[in-house]
Amino acid sequence: MQTSDSARESWPALMEQAQAGDQRAYTRLLKALVPVIRAQTRKQITDNALVEDVIQDVLLTVHRVRHTYDPAYPFLPWLMAIISARAIDALRRRGRHQQWEINDDAMPEVASPPDAPQQETQEELAGYLRQLPSRQRDIVEHVHLREMSLTEAAAHNNLSVAAVKSLLHRALTNLRRFGANHDRS
Amino acid sequence: MTDHDLLIEKLGREMQPVKPLRSTGRRVFTWLLLALPCGIAASFLVQRSFTDWAQPGALQAIFQLVLAFILGTLAIRSAFNISIAGRRSISWKALLPIGLLWLGMSISQIPGEVPIEHDNDSARCFTFLLVVSTPMMALMIASLRRTRALHPVRSLAMAGLGVSCMAVTLLAFCHPVHLHPLDFVMHLAAIVTIVALTVLVGKRWVTFDS
């Protein structure tokens, strides 16, 4: 979808209204930005799934730093800088993640522990996770097992970063309690 | 409805009015207004005697003090600008000539042939710079946290340079006009330490995910 120049010209005014608390102007602006963010991100990233993640990251970042936009300055450079920074962050994170995967693959077979205890540990972990409320379990899986950032987990679960932190804290407290009870029994 | 639409609807519902950021110039001015008195107050924790401005070479020391203040102000301004998306900031290359000039003047303040008496004051210079910069560093990190930083390390490094320059400015009011070589080394060591501390301490507070 090509965004017309006249629509783009309305973005600074929409953001100004959003800063003043106009929710309709804000959602209108964010919806108008999605195709632009997607097009810009695709210039840096080819993986479609990662592009969609970056779009969510950018929307969350725009939300978080909307007070830093000054209507006296043009809107697009502000947005483009955020898109570029978040896309680079996503690529860095993916690079780290892939490196871990490669290192895991490259490990010699003799170095891997025997299957039975590993399976036992996995079952034990799964048992603890099953005891958690579903929202807490999802957050632990996303942040600790899938190595998502807090922002990614927030976007994925449609929550704020603060809510993710809180859920994670509660989940870890519960897991510690389960572990302590298990050790005593 | 796509994931993005759901997120947008949620952000729209959560959205509260926000106070737009003041201009960078005003932010720098406010920071100076708060940070310098805090730095001066902290300086009373470290015992030092005031500079004797009647000594020969005092004029050069005043010029050096002004250079440090200008460099500090520009670095703080640059740190604020780097932290905001899409803003142009002064490159470190533009600050380099002022830094080099300050460095050259510092070296020229070291008496070459005549060894000057030294009361082992260098460690106290280092302590002074660190003590004075601590509240200024905290204020700087708090200011950057308000906007978060697109490039945290660059912003914080520039902020650390600004804070260290302000600490050097304050040191000029309670330091002999002539410089002992060891003093000079300790001043540089303190500047590097302040920049490193600002980056290390501030990073977790100013990133977007914090």
CSV table of C-alpha atoms in Angstrom, one decimal:
chain,number,residue,atom,x,y,z
A,1,MET,CA,0.0,0.0,0.0
A,2,GLN,CA,1.5,3.3,-1.0
A,3,THR,CA,1.0,6.1,1.4
A,4,SER,CA,0.2,9.4,-0.3
A,5,ASP,CA,2.2,12.5,0.4
A,6,SER,CA,-0.9,14.3,1.7
A,7,ALA,CA,-1.5,11.5,4.2
A,8,ARG,CA,2.2,11.8,5.3
A,9,GLU,CA,1.8,15.5,5.8
A,10,SER,CA,-0.9,14.9,8.4
A,11,TRP,CA,1.4,12.7,10.6
A,12,PRO,CA,3.0,15.6,12.6
A,13,ALA,CA,-0.4,17.0,13.4
A,14,LEU,CA,-1.8,13.5,14.3
A,15,MET,CA,1.2,13.0,16.6
A,16,GLU,CA,0.7,16.4,18.2
A,17,GLN,CA,-2.9,15.5,18.9
A,18,ALA,CA,-1.8,12.1,20.2
A,19,GLN,CA,0.6,13.8,22.6
A,20,ALA,CA,-2.3,15.8,23.9
A,21,GLY,CA,-4.2,12.6,24.5
A,22,ASP,CA,-6.4,12.1,21.4
A,23,GLN,CA,-6.6,8.3,21.2
A,24,ARG,CA,-8.4,8.3,17.8
A,25,ALA,CA,-5.7,10.4,16.2
A,26,TYR,CA,-3.1,8.1,17.8
A,27,THR,CA,-4.5,4.8,16.5
A,28,ARG,CA,-5.1,6.4,13.1
A,29,LEU,CA,-1.4,7.4,13.0
A,30,LEU,CA,-0.1,4.1,14.2
A,31,LYS,CA,-2.2,2.2,11.6
A,32,ALA,CA,-1.0,4.5,8.9
A,33,LEU,CA,2.6,3.9,9.9
A,34,VAL,CA,2.5,0.1,9.7
A,35,PRO,CA,3.0,-0.1,5.9
A,36,VAL,CA,5.8,2.5,6.0
A,37,ILE,CA,7.6,0.6,8.8
A,38,ARG,CA,7.1,-2.7,6.9
A,39,ALA,CA,8.5,-1.3,3.7
A,40,GLN,CA,11.5,0.3,5.4
A,41,THR,CA,12.3,-2.8,7.5
A,42,ARG,CA,12.2,-5.0,4.4
A,43,LYS,CA,15.1,-2.9,3.0
A,44,GLN,CA,17.2,-4.3,5.9
A,45,ILE,CA,15.6,-7.6,6.7
A,46,THR,CA,14.4,-10.3,4.3
A,47,ASP,CA,12.9,-12.7,6.8
A,48,ASN,CA,9.2,-12.0,6.9
A,49,ALA,CA,8.6,-13.2,10.5
A,50,LEU,CA,11.4,-11.0,11.7
A,51,VAL,CA,10.0,-8.1,9.8
A,52,GLU,CA,6.7,-8.5,11.6
A,53,ASP,CA,8.5,-8.7,14.9
A,54,VAL,CA,10.4,-5.5,14.1
A,55,ILE,CA,7.1,-3.7,13.2
A,56,GLN,CA,5.7,-4.6,16.7
A,57,ASP,CA,9.0,-3.4,18.3
A,58,VAL,CA,8.8,-0.1,16.4
A,59,LEU,CA,5.2,0.4,17.4
A,60,LEU,CA,6.1,-0.2,21.1
A,61,THR,CA,9.1,2.1,20.8
A,62,VAL,CA,7.1,4.9,19.1
A,63,HIS,CA,4.6,4.5,22.0
A,64,ARG,CA,7.3,4.7,24.6
A,65,VAL,CA,9.1,7.7,23.2
A,66,ARG,CA,6.2,9.6,21.7
A,67,HIS,CA,7.0,12.6,24.0
A,68,THR,CA,10.4,13.0,22.2
A,69,TYR,CA,8.8,13.9,18.9
A,70,ASP,CA,8.9,17.7,18.5
A,71,PRO,CA,6.3,19.0,16.0
A,72,ALA,CA,8.8,21.6,14.9
A,73,TYR,CA,10.9,18.9,13.4
A,74,PRO,CA,10.0,16.7,10.4
A,75,PHE,CA,8.2,13.4,11.4
A,76,LEU,CA,9.8,10.9,9.0
A,77,PRO,CA,13.5,11.3,10.1
A,78,TRP,CA,12.3,10.6,13.7
A,79,LEU,CA,10.4,7.5,12.6
A,80,MET,CA,13.2,6.3,10.3
A,81,ALA,CA,15.8,6.5,13.0
A,82,ILE,CA,13.6,4.4,15.3
A,83,ILE,CA,13.0,1.8,12.6
A,84,SER,CA,16.6,1.6,11.7
A,85,ALA,CA,17.7,1.2,15.4
A,86,ARG,CA,15.1,-1.5,16.1
A,87,ALA,CA,15.9,-3.4,12.9
A,88,ILE,CA,19.6,-3.4,13.8
A,89,ASP,CA,18.7,-4.6,17.3
A,90,ALA,CA,16.6,-7.4,15.9
A,91,LEU,CA,19.4,-8.5,13.5
A,92,ARG,CA,21.9,-8.4,16.4
A,93,ARG,CA,19.6,-10.5,18.6
A,94,ARG,CA,19.0,-13.0,15.7
A,95,GLY,CA,22.8,-13.2,15.1
A,96,ARG,CA,23.5,-14.0,18.7
A,97,HIS,CA,20.7,-16.6,18.7
A,98,GLN,CA,22.0,-18.3,15.5
A,99,GLN,CA,25.5,-18.3,16.9
A,100,TRP,CA,24.2,-20.3,19.9
A,101,GLU,CA,22.4,-22.7,17.6
A,102,ILE,CA,25.6,-23.2,15.6
A,103,ASN,CA,27.6,-23.7,18.7
A,104,ASP,CA,25.1,-26.3,20.0
A,105,ASP,CA,25.2,-28.2,16.6
A,106,ALA,CA,29.0,-28.1,16.6
A,107,MET,CA,29.3,-29.7,20.0
A,108,PRO,CA,30.8,-33.2,19.8
A,109,GLU,CA,28.4,-36.1,20.6
A,110,VAL,CA,30.6,-37.4,23.5
A,111,ALA,CA,30.2,-34.0,25.2
A,112,SER,CA,26.4,-34.4,25.3
A,113,PRO,CA,25.0,-35.8,28.6
A,114,PRO,CA,23.3,-39.2,28.5
A,115,ASP,CA,19.7,-39.0,27.2
A,116,ALA,CA,17.9,-40.4,30.2
A,117,PRO,CA,18.9,-37.8,32.9
A,118,GLN,CA,18.4,-35.0,30.3
A,119,GLN,CA,14.9,-36.3,29.6
A,120,GLU,CA,14.2,-36.5,33.3
A,121,THR,CA,15.3,-32.9,33.8
A,122,GLN,CA,13.2,-31.8,30.9
A,123,GLU,CA,10.2,-33.6,32.3
A,124,GLU,CA,10.8,-32.1,35.8
A,125,LEU,CA,11.0,-28.6,34.2
A,126,ALA,CA,7.9,-29.2,32.2
A,127,GLY,CA,6.2,-30.4,35.4
A,128,TYR,CA,7.1,-27.2,37.2
A,129,LEU,CA,6.0,-25.0,34.3
A,130,ARG,CA,2.6,-26.8,34.1
A,131,GLN,CA,1.9,-25.8,37.7
A,132,LEU,CA,2.2,-22.1,36.8
A,133,PRO,CA,-0.8,-20.1,35.7
A,134,SER,CA,-1.0,-20.0,31.9
A,135,ARG,CA,0.1,-16.3,31.5
A,136,GLN,CA,3.1,-16.7,33.8
A,137,ARG,CA,4.1,-20.0,31.9
A,138,ASP,CA,3.9,-18.2,28.5
A,139,ILE,CA,6.2,-15.4,29.7
A,140,VAL,CA,8.8,-17.8,31.2
A,141,GLU,CA,8.8,-19.8,27.9
A,142,HIS,CA,9.1,-16.8,25.8
A,143,VAL,CA,11.8,-15.0,27.8
A,144,HIS,CA,13.9,-17.8,29.2
A,145,LEU,CA,13.4,-20.7,26.8
A,146,ARG,CA,12.9,-18.9,23.5
A,147,GLU,CA,15.3,-16.1,24.5
A,148,MET,CA,13.0,-13.3,23.5
A,149,SER,CA,13.7,-9.8,24.8
A,150,LEU,CA,11.2,-8.3,27.2
A,151,THR,CA,9.9,-6.0,24.4
A,152,GLU,CA,9.4,-8.9,22.1
A,153,ALA,CA,7.6,-10.9,24.8
A,154,ALA,CA,5.5,-7.9,25.5
A,155,ALA,CA,4.6,-7.5,21.8
A,156,HIS,CA,4.0,-11.2,21.4
A,157,ASN,CA,1.6,-11.4,24.4
A,158,ASN,CA,0.0,-8.0,23.8
A,159,LEU,CA,1.2,-6.7,27.1
A,160,SER,CA,3.3,-3.8,28.4
A,161,VAL,CA,6.9,-4.4,29.2
A,162,ALA,CA,6.1,-3.6,32.9
A,163,ALA,CA,3.4,-6.3,32.9
A,164,VAL,CA,5.9,-8.8,31.4
A,165,LYS,CA,8.4,-7.9,34.1
A,166,SER,CA,5.8,-8.4,36.8
A,167,LEU,CA,4.5,-11.7,35.4
A,168,LEU,CA,8.1,-12.9,35.1
A,169,HIS,CA,8.9,-12.0,38.7
A,170,ARG,CA,5.8,-13.7,40.0
A,171,ALA,CA,6.5,-16.8,37.9
A,172,LEU,CA,10.1,-17.1,39.1
A,173,THR,CA,9.0,-16.7,42.7
A,174,ASN,CA,6.5,-19.5,42.2
A,175,LEU,CA,9.1,-21.7,40.5
A,176,ARG,CA,11.5,-21.1,43.5
A,177,ARG,CA,8.7,-22.1,45.8
A,178,PHE,CA,7.9,-25.3,43.8
A,179,GLY,CA,11.6,-26.2,43.8
A,180,ALA,CA,11.9,-25.7,47.5
A,181,ASN,CA,8.8,-27.9,48.2
A,182,HIS,CA,10.2,-30.5,45.9
A,183,ASP,CA,13.6,-30.6,47.7
A,184,ARG,CA,11.8,-31.0,51.1
A,185,SER,CA,9.6,-33.8,49.9
B,1,MET,CA,-7.9,-8.3,13.0
B,2,THR,CA,-4.1,-8.7,12.7
B,3,ASP,CA,-1.6,-8.8,15.6
B,4,HIS,CA,-0.5,-5.2,14.7
B,5,ASP,CA,-4.1,-3.9,14.8
B,6,LEU,CA,-4.6,-5.6,18.2
B,7,LEU,CA,-1.4,-4.0,19.5
B,8,ILE,CA,-2.4,-0.6,18.1
B,9,GLU,CA,-5.8,-0.8,19.7
B,10,LYS,CA,-4.2,-1.8,23.0
B,11,LEU,CA,-1.7,1.1,22.8
B,12,GLY,CA,-4.5,3.5,21.9
B,13,ARG,CA,-6.5,2.4,25.0
B,14,GLU,CA,-3.4,2.6,27.3
B,15,MET,CA,-2.4,6.0,25.9
B,16,GLN,CA,-2.2,9.0,28.2
B,17,PRO,CA,-1.4,12.6,27.3
B,18,VAL,CA,2.3,13.2,27.4
B,19,LYS,CA,4.3,16.4,28.0
B,20,PRO,CA,6.4,17.0,24.9
B,21,LEU,CA,10.1,17.3,25.6
B,22,ARG,CA,11.6,20.8,26.0
B,23,SER,CA,14.2,22.0,23.5
B,24,THR,CA,17.7,20.6,23.8
B,25,GLY,CA,19.1,24.1,24.7
B,26,ARG,CA,16.7,24.4,27.6
B,27,ARG,CA,17.4,20.8,28.8
B,28,VAL,CA,21.1,21.6,28.8
B,29,PHE,CA,20.6,24.8,30.7
B,30,THR,CA,18.4,23.1,33.3
B,31,TRP,CA,20.9,20.3,33.7
B,32,LEU,CA,23.7,22.8,34.2
B,33,LEU,CA,21.5,24.7,36.7
B,34,LEU,CA,21.0,21.6,38.8
B,35,ALA,CA,24.3,19.7,38.2
B,36,LEU,CA,26.8,22.4,38.9
B,37,PRO,CA,25.5,23.3,42.4
B,38,CYS,CA,25.4,19.6,43.2
B,39,GLY,CA,29.0,19.2,42.0
B,40,ILE,CA,30.0,22.2,44.0
B,41,ALA,CA,28.3,20.8,47.1
B,42,ALA,CA,30.0,17.4,46.6
B,43,SER,CA,33.3,19.2,46.3
B,44,PHE,CA,33.1,20.2,50.0
B,45,LEU,CA,33.5,16.5,50.8
B,46,VAL,CA,37.1,16.7,49.5
B,47,GLN,CA,39.3,19.1,51.3
B,48,ARG,CA,41.2,21.4,48.9
B,49,SER,CA,42.6,25.0,48.9
B,50,PHE,CA,41.4,27.6,46.4
B,51,THR,CA,43.4,28.5,43.3
B,52,ASP,CA,45.7,31.5,43.7
B,53,TRP,CA,44.7,33.5,40.7
B,54,ALA,CA,47.6,36.0,41.3
B,55,GLN,CA,50.2,33.4,40.1
B,56,PRO,CA,51.8,33.8,36.7
B,57,GLY,CA,50.0,31.6,34.2
B,58,ALA,CA,46.6,32.2,35.7
B,59,LEU,CA,45.3,33.7,32.5
B,60,GLN,CA,46.1,30.5,30.7
B,61,ALA,CA,44.4,28.5,33.5
B,62,ILE,CA,41.3,30.7,33.1
B,63,PHE,CA,41.3,30.1,29.3
B,64,GLN,CA,41.6,26.3,30.0
B,65,LEU,CA,38.7,26.5,32.4
B,66,VAL,CA,36.6,28.2,29.8
B,67,LEU,CA,37.6,25.6,27.2
B,68,ALA,CA,36.6,22.7,29.5
B,69,PHE,CA,33.3,24.3,30.2
B,70,ILE,CA,32.5,24.9,26.5
B,71,LEU,CA,33.6,21.3,25.7
B,72,GLY,CA,31.5,20.0,28.5
B,73,THR,CA,28.4,22.0,27.5
B,74,LEU,CA,28.7,20.8,23.8
B,75,ALA,CA,29.2,17.2,24.9
B,76,ILE,CA,26.1,17.3,27.1
B,77,ARG,CA,24.1,18.9,24.3
B,78,SER,CA,25.4,16.2,21.9
B,79,ALA,CA,24.5,13.5,24.4
B,80,PHE,CA,20.9,14.8,24.6
B,81,ASN,CA,20.6,15.0,20.8
B,82,ILE,CA,22.0,11.5,20.2
B,83,SER,CA,19.4,10.0,22.5
B,84,ILE,CA,16.5,11.4,20.5
B,85,ALA,CA,15.5,9.7,17.2
B,86,GLY,CA,16.3,11.7,14.1
B,87,ARG,CA,18.1,14.6,15.7
B,88,ARG,CA,21.5,15.8,14.4
B,89,SER,CA,24.2,16.0,16.9
B,90,ILE,CA,27.7,17.4,16.9
B,91,SER,CA,30.2,14.7,15.9
B,92,TRP,CA,33.1,13.8,18.2
B,93,LYS,CA,35.3,15.1,15.4
B,94,ALA,CA,33.9,18.6,15.9
B,95,LEU,CA,34.7,18.4,19.6
B,96,LEU,CA,38.2,17.0,18.9
B,97,PRO,CA,39.9,20.4,18.2
B,98,ILE,CA,38.6,21.9,21.5
B,99,GLY,CA,39.8,18.7,23.4
B,100,LEU,CA,43.2,18.8,21.7
B,101,LEU,CA,43.5,22.5,22.5
B,102,TRP,CA,42.7,21.8,26.2
B,103,LEU,CA,45.2,19.0,26.2
B,104,GLY,CA,47.9,21.1,24.6
B,105,MET,CA,47.4,23.8,27.1
B,106,SER,CA,47.5,21.4,30.0
B,107,ILE,CA,50.8,20.0,28.7
B,108,SER,CA,52.2,23.5,28.4
B,109,GLN,CA,51.3,24.2,32.0
B,110,ILE,CA,53.7,21.5,33.1
B,111,PRO,CA,57.0,23.2,33.9
B,112,GLY,CA,59.7,21.5,31.8
B,113,GLU,CA,63.1,22.1,33.2
B,114,VAL,CA,62.5,23.3,36.8
B,115,PRO,CA,61.1,20.5,38.9
B,116,ILE,CA,58.3,21.9,41.0
B,117,GLU,CA,57.5,20.8,44.5
B,118,HIS,CA,54.8,18.3,44.7
B,119,ASP,CA,52.9,17.4,47.9
B,120,ASN,CA,51.6,14.1,46.5
B,121,ASP,CA,48.3,15.8,45.6
B,122,SER,CA,47.6,13.7,42.5
B,123,ALA,CA,45.5,11.1,44.2
B,124,ARG,CA,43.4,13.8,45.7
B,125,CYS,CA,42.8,15.3,42.3
B,126,PHE,CA,41.5,12.0,41.1
B,127,THR,CA,39.3,11.6,44.1
B,128,PHE,CA,38.0,15.2,43.7
B,129,LEU,CA,37.1,14.6,40.1
B,130,LEU,CA,35.2,11.4,40.9
B,131,VAL,CA,33.4,12.8,43.9
B,132,VAL,CA,32.3,15.9,42.1
B,133,SER,CA,31.2,14.0,39.0
B,134,THR,CA,29.1,11.5,40.9
B,135,PRO,CA,25.9,13.7,41.4
B,136,MET,CA,26.3,15.2,38.0
B,137,MET,CA,26.5,11.6,36.5
B,138,ALA,CA,23.4,10.6,38.3
B,139,LEU,CA,21.5,13.7,37.1
B,140,MET,CA,22.7,13.0,33.5
B,141,ILE,CA,21.6,9.4,33.6
B,142,ALA,CA,18.2,10.5,35.0
B,143,SER,CA,17.8,13.1,32.2
B,144,LEU,CA,18.7,10.5,29.5
B,145,ARG,CA,16.3,8.0,31.1
B,146,ARG,CA,13.4,10.3,30.5
B,147,THR,CA,13.9,10.0,26.7
B,148,ARG,CA,15.7,6.6,26.7
B,149,ALA,CA,18.5,6.4,24.1
B,150,LEU,CA,18.4,5.0,20.6
B,151,HIS,CA,22.2,4.5,20.9
B,152,PRO,CA,22.8,4.1,24.6
B,153,VAL,CA,26.6,3.6,24.5
B,154,ARG,CA,27.2,6.6,22.2
B,155,SER,CA,24.9,8.9,24.3
B,156,LEU,CA,26.4,7.8,27.6
B,157,ALA,CA,30.0,8.1,26.4
B,158,MET,CA,29.2,11.7,25.3
B,159,ALA,CA,27.4,12.4,28.5
B,160,GLY,CA,30.4,11.0,30.5
B,161,LEU,CA,32.7,13.3,28.5
B,162,GLY,CA,30.5,16.2,29.4
B,163,VAL,CA,30.3,15.3,33.1
B,164,SER,CA,34.1,14.9,33.3
B,165,CYS,CA,34.7,18.3,31.6
B,166,MET,CA,32.4,19.9,34.1
B,167,ALA,CA,34.3,18.2,36.9
B,168,VAL,CA,37.6,19.5,35.4
B,169,THR,CA,36.0,23.0,35.3
B,170,LEU,CA,35.3,22.8,39.0
B,171,LEU,CA,38.7,21.4,39.7
B,172,ALA,CA,40.3,24.5,38.1
B,173,PHE,CA,38.9,26.6,41.0
B,174,CYS,CA,40.9,24.6,43.6
B,175,HIS,CA,44.1,23.5,41.8
B,176,PRO,CA,47.5,25.1,41.5
B,177,VAL,CA,47.9,27.0,38.2
B,178,HIS,CA,51.0,24.9,37.3
B,179,LEU,CA,50.5,21.2,36.7
B,180,HIS,CA,52.7,18.4,37.9
B,181,PRO,CA,53.1,15.6,35.3
B,182,LEU,CA,51.6,13.1,37.8
B,183,ASP,CA,48.6,15.4,38.3
B,184,PHE,CA,48.1,15.5,34.5
B,185,VAL,CA,48.1,11.7,34.3
B,186,MET,CA,45.6,11.4,37.1
B,187,HIS,CA,43.3,14.0,35.5
B,188,LEU,CA,43.3,12.0,32.3
B,189,ALA,CA,42.8,8.7,34.3
B,190,ALA,CA,39.8,10.3,36.1
B,191,ILE,CA,38.3,11.5,32.8
B,192,VAL,CA,38.5,8.0,31.3
B,193,THR,CA,37.1,6.5,34.6
B,194,ILE,CA,34.2,8.9,34.6
B,195,VAL,CA,33.3,8.1,30.9
B,196,ALA,CA,33.5,4.4,31.6
B,197,LEU,CA,31.5,4.6,34.8
B,198,THR,CA,28.8,6.7,33.0
B,199,VAL,CA,28.5,4.1,30.3
B,200,LEU,CA,28.6,1.1,32.6
B,201,VAL,CA,26.2,2.5,35.2
B,202,GLY,CA,23.8,4.2,32.8
B,203,LYS,CA,23.4,1.5,30.2
B,204,ARG,CA,20.8,-0.5,32.0
B,205,TRP,CA,18.7,2.7,32.8
B,206,VAL,CA,18.6,4.3,29.4
B,207,THR,CA,18.0,1.4,26.9
B,208,PHE,CA,14.6,1.1,25.4
B,209,ASP,CA,14.0,-2.3,27.1
B,210,SER,CA,14.8,-1.0,30.6
